[in-house]
Amino acid sequence: MLDSNTLYVKDENGKEVAMEILFTFANEEMGKQYVVFVDPNDDSGEVFASCYDDEGNLLPIESESEWEMVEEVLGAFNEEEL
């Protein structure tokens, strides 16, 4: 489980960038945990998502069906926030 509301990712130049976690969720069907996050210094509104393991390591989302599921969860999250 990711404990704080900040995580660090490396950008294309290898520099660590602090990201703000919007929420985490688990999908039992896929047996994976996901994190949805944004760059608090980027006003574009771009949202990122990734899988993560029990040690908090970020893993890529690899399939189209996983992306569709994440987008559905994000849509539900956005509706709740409005």
Coordinates of C-alpha atoms in Angstrom, one line a residue, residues 2-63:
L2 CA 1.2 3.5 -0.8
D3 CA 1.1 5.4 2.5
S4 CA 1.5 9.0 1.7
N5 CA -0.1 11.2 -0.9
T6 CA 3.2 11.7 -2.8
L7 CA 5.1 9.3 -5.0
Y8 CA 8.3 9.9 -7.0
V9 CA 8.7 8.9 -10.6
K10 CA 11.7 9.4 -13.0
D11 CA 11.1 11.6 -16.0
E12 CA 12.6 11.0 -19.4
N13 CA 15.9 12.6 -18.2
G14 CA 16.2 10.4 -15.1
K15 CA 15.3 13.2 -12.7
E16 CA 12.9 12.3 -9.8
V17 CA 9.6 14.2 -10.0
A18 CA 7.2 14.4 -7.0
M19 CA 3.6 13.3 -8.1
E20 CA 0.4 13.8 -6.1
I21 CA -1.6 10.6 -5.6
L22 CA -5.3 11.0 -6.3
F23 CA -6.3 7.6 -5.1
T24 CA -5.3 3.9 -5.1
F25 CA -7.5 0.9 -5.7
A26 CA -7.2 -2.9 -6.0
N27 CA -8.8 -5.0 -8.8
E28 CA -9.3 -8.5 -7.4
E29 CA -10.2 -9.9 -10.8
M30 CA -6.8 -8.9 -12.1
G31 CA -5.0 -9.5 -8.8
K32 CA -3.3 -6.1 -9.0
Q33 CA -3.2 -2.8 -7.1
Y34 CA -3.3 0.5 -9.0
V35 CA -2.4 4.1 -8.3
V36 CA -3.8 7.2 -10.1
F37 CA -1.7 10.3 -9.8
V38 CA -1.0 13.8 -11.3
D39 CA 2.0 16.2 -11.5
P40 CA 1.0 19.0 -9.2
N41 CA 3.3 21.4 -11.2
D42 CA 1.5 20.7 -14.5
D43 CA -1.7 22.6 -15.2
S44 CA -2.6 20.4 -18.2
G45 CA -4.8 18.2 -16.0
E46 CA -3.0 15.0 -17.4
V47 CA -3.7 12.0 -15.1
F48 CA -1.3 9.1 -14.9
A49 CA -1.9 5.5 -13.7
S50 CA 0.2 2.6 -12.9
C51 CA 0.2 -0.8 -11.1
Y52 CA 2.2 -1.2 -8.0
D53 CA 3.5 -4.2 -6.0
D54 CA 3.5 -4.8 -2.3
E55 CA 6.9 -3.0 -2.0
G56 CA 5.4 0.1 -3.7
N57 CA 7.3 -0.4 -6.9
L58 CA 5.5 1.0 -9.9
L59 CA 4.8 -1.4 -12.8
P60 CA 3.4 -0.6 -16.2
I61 CA -0.2 -1.2 -17.2
E62 CA 0.2 -3.6 -20.1
S63 CA -3.2 -4.4 -21.6

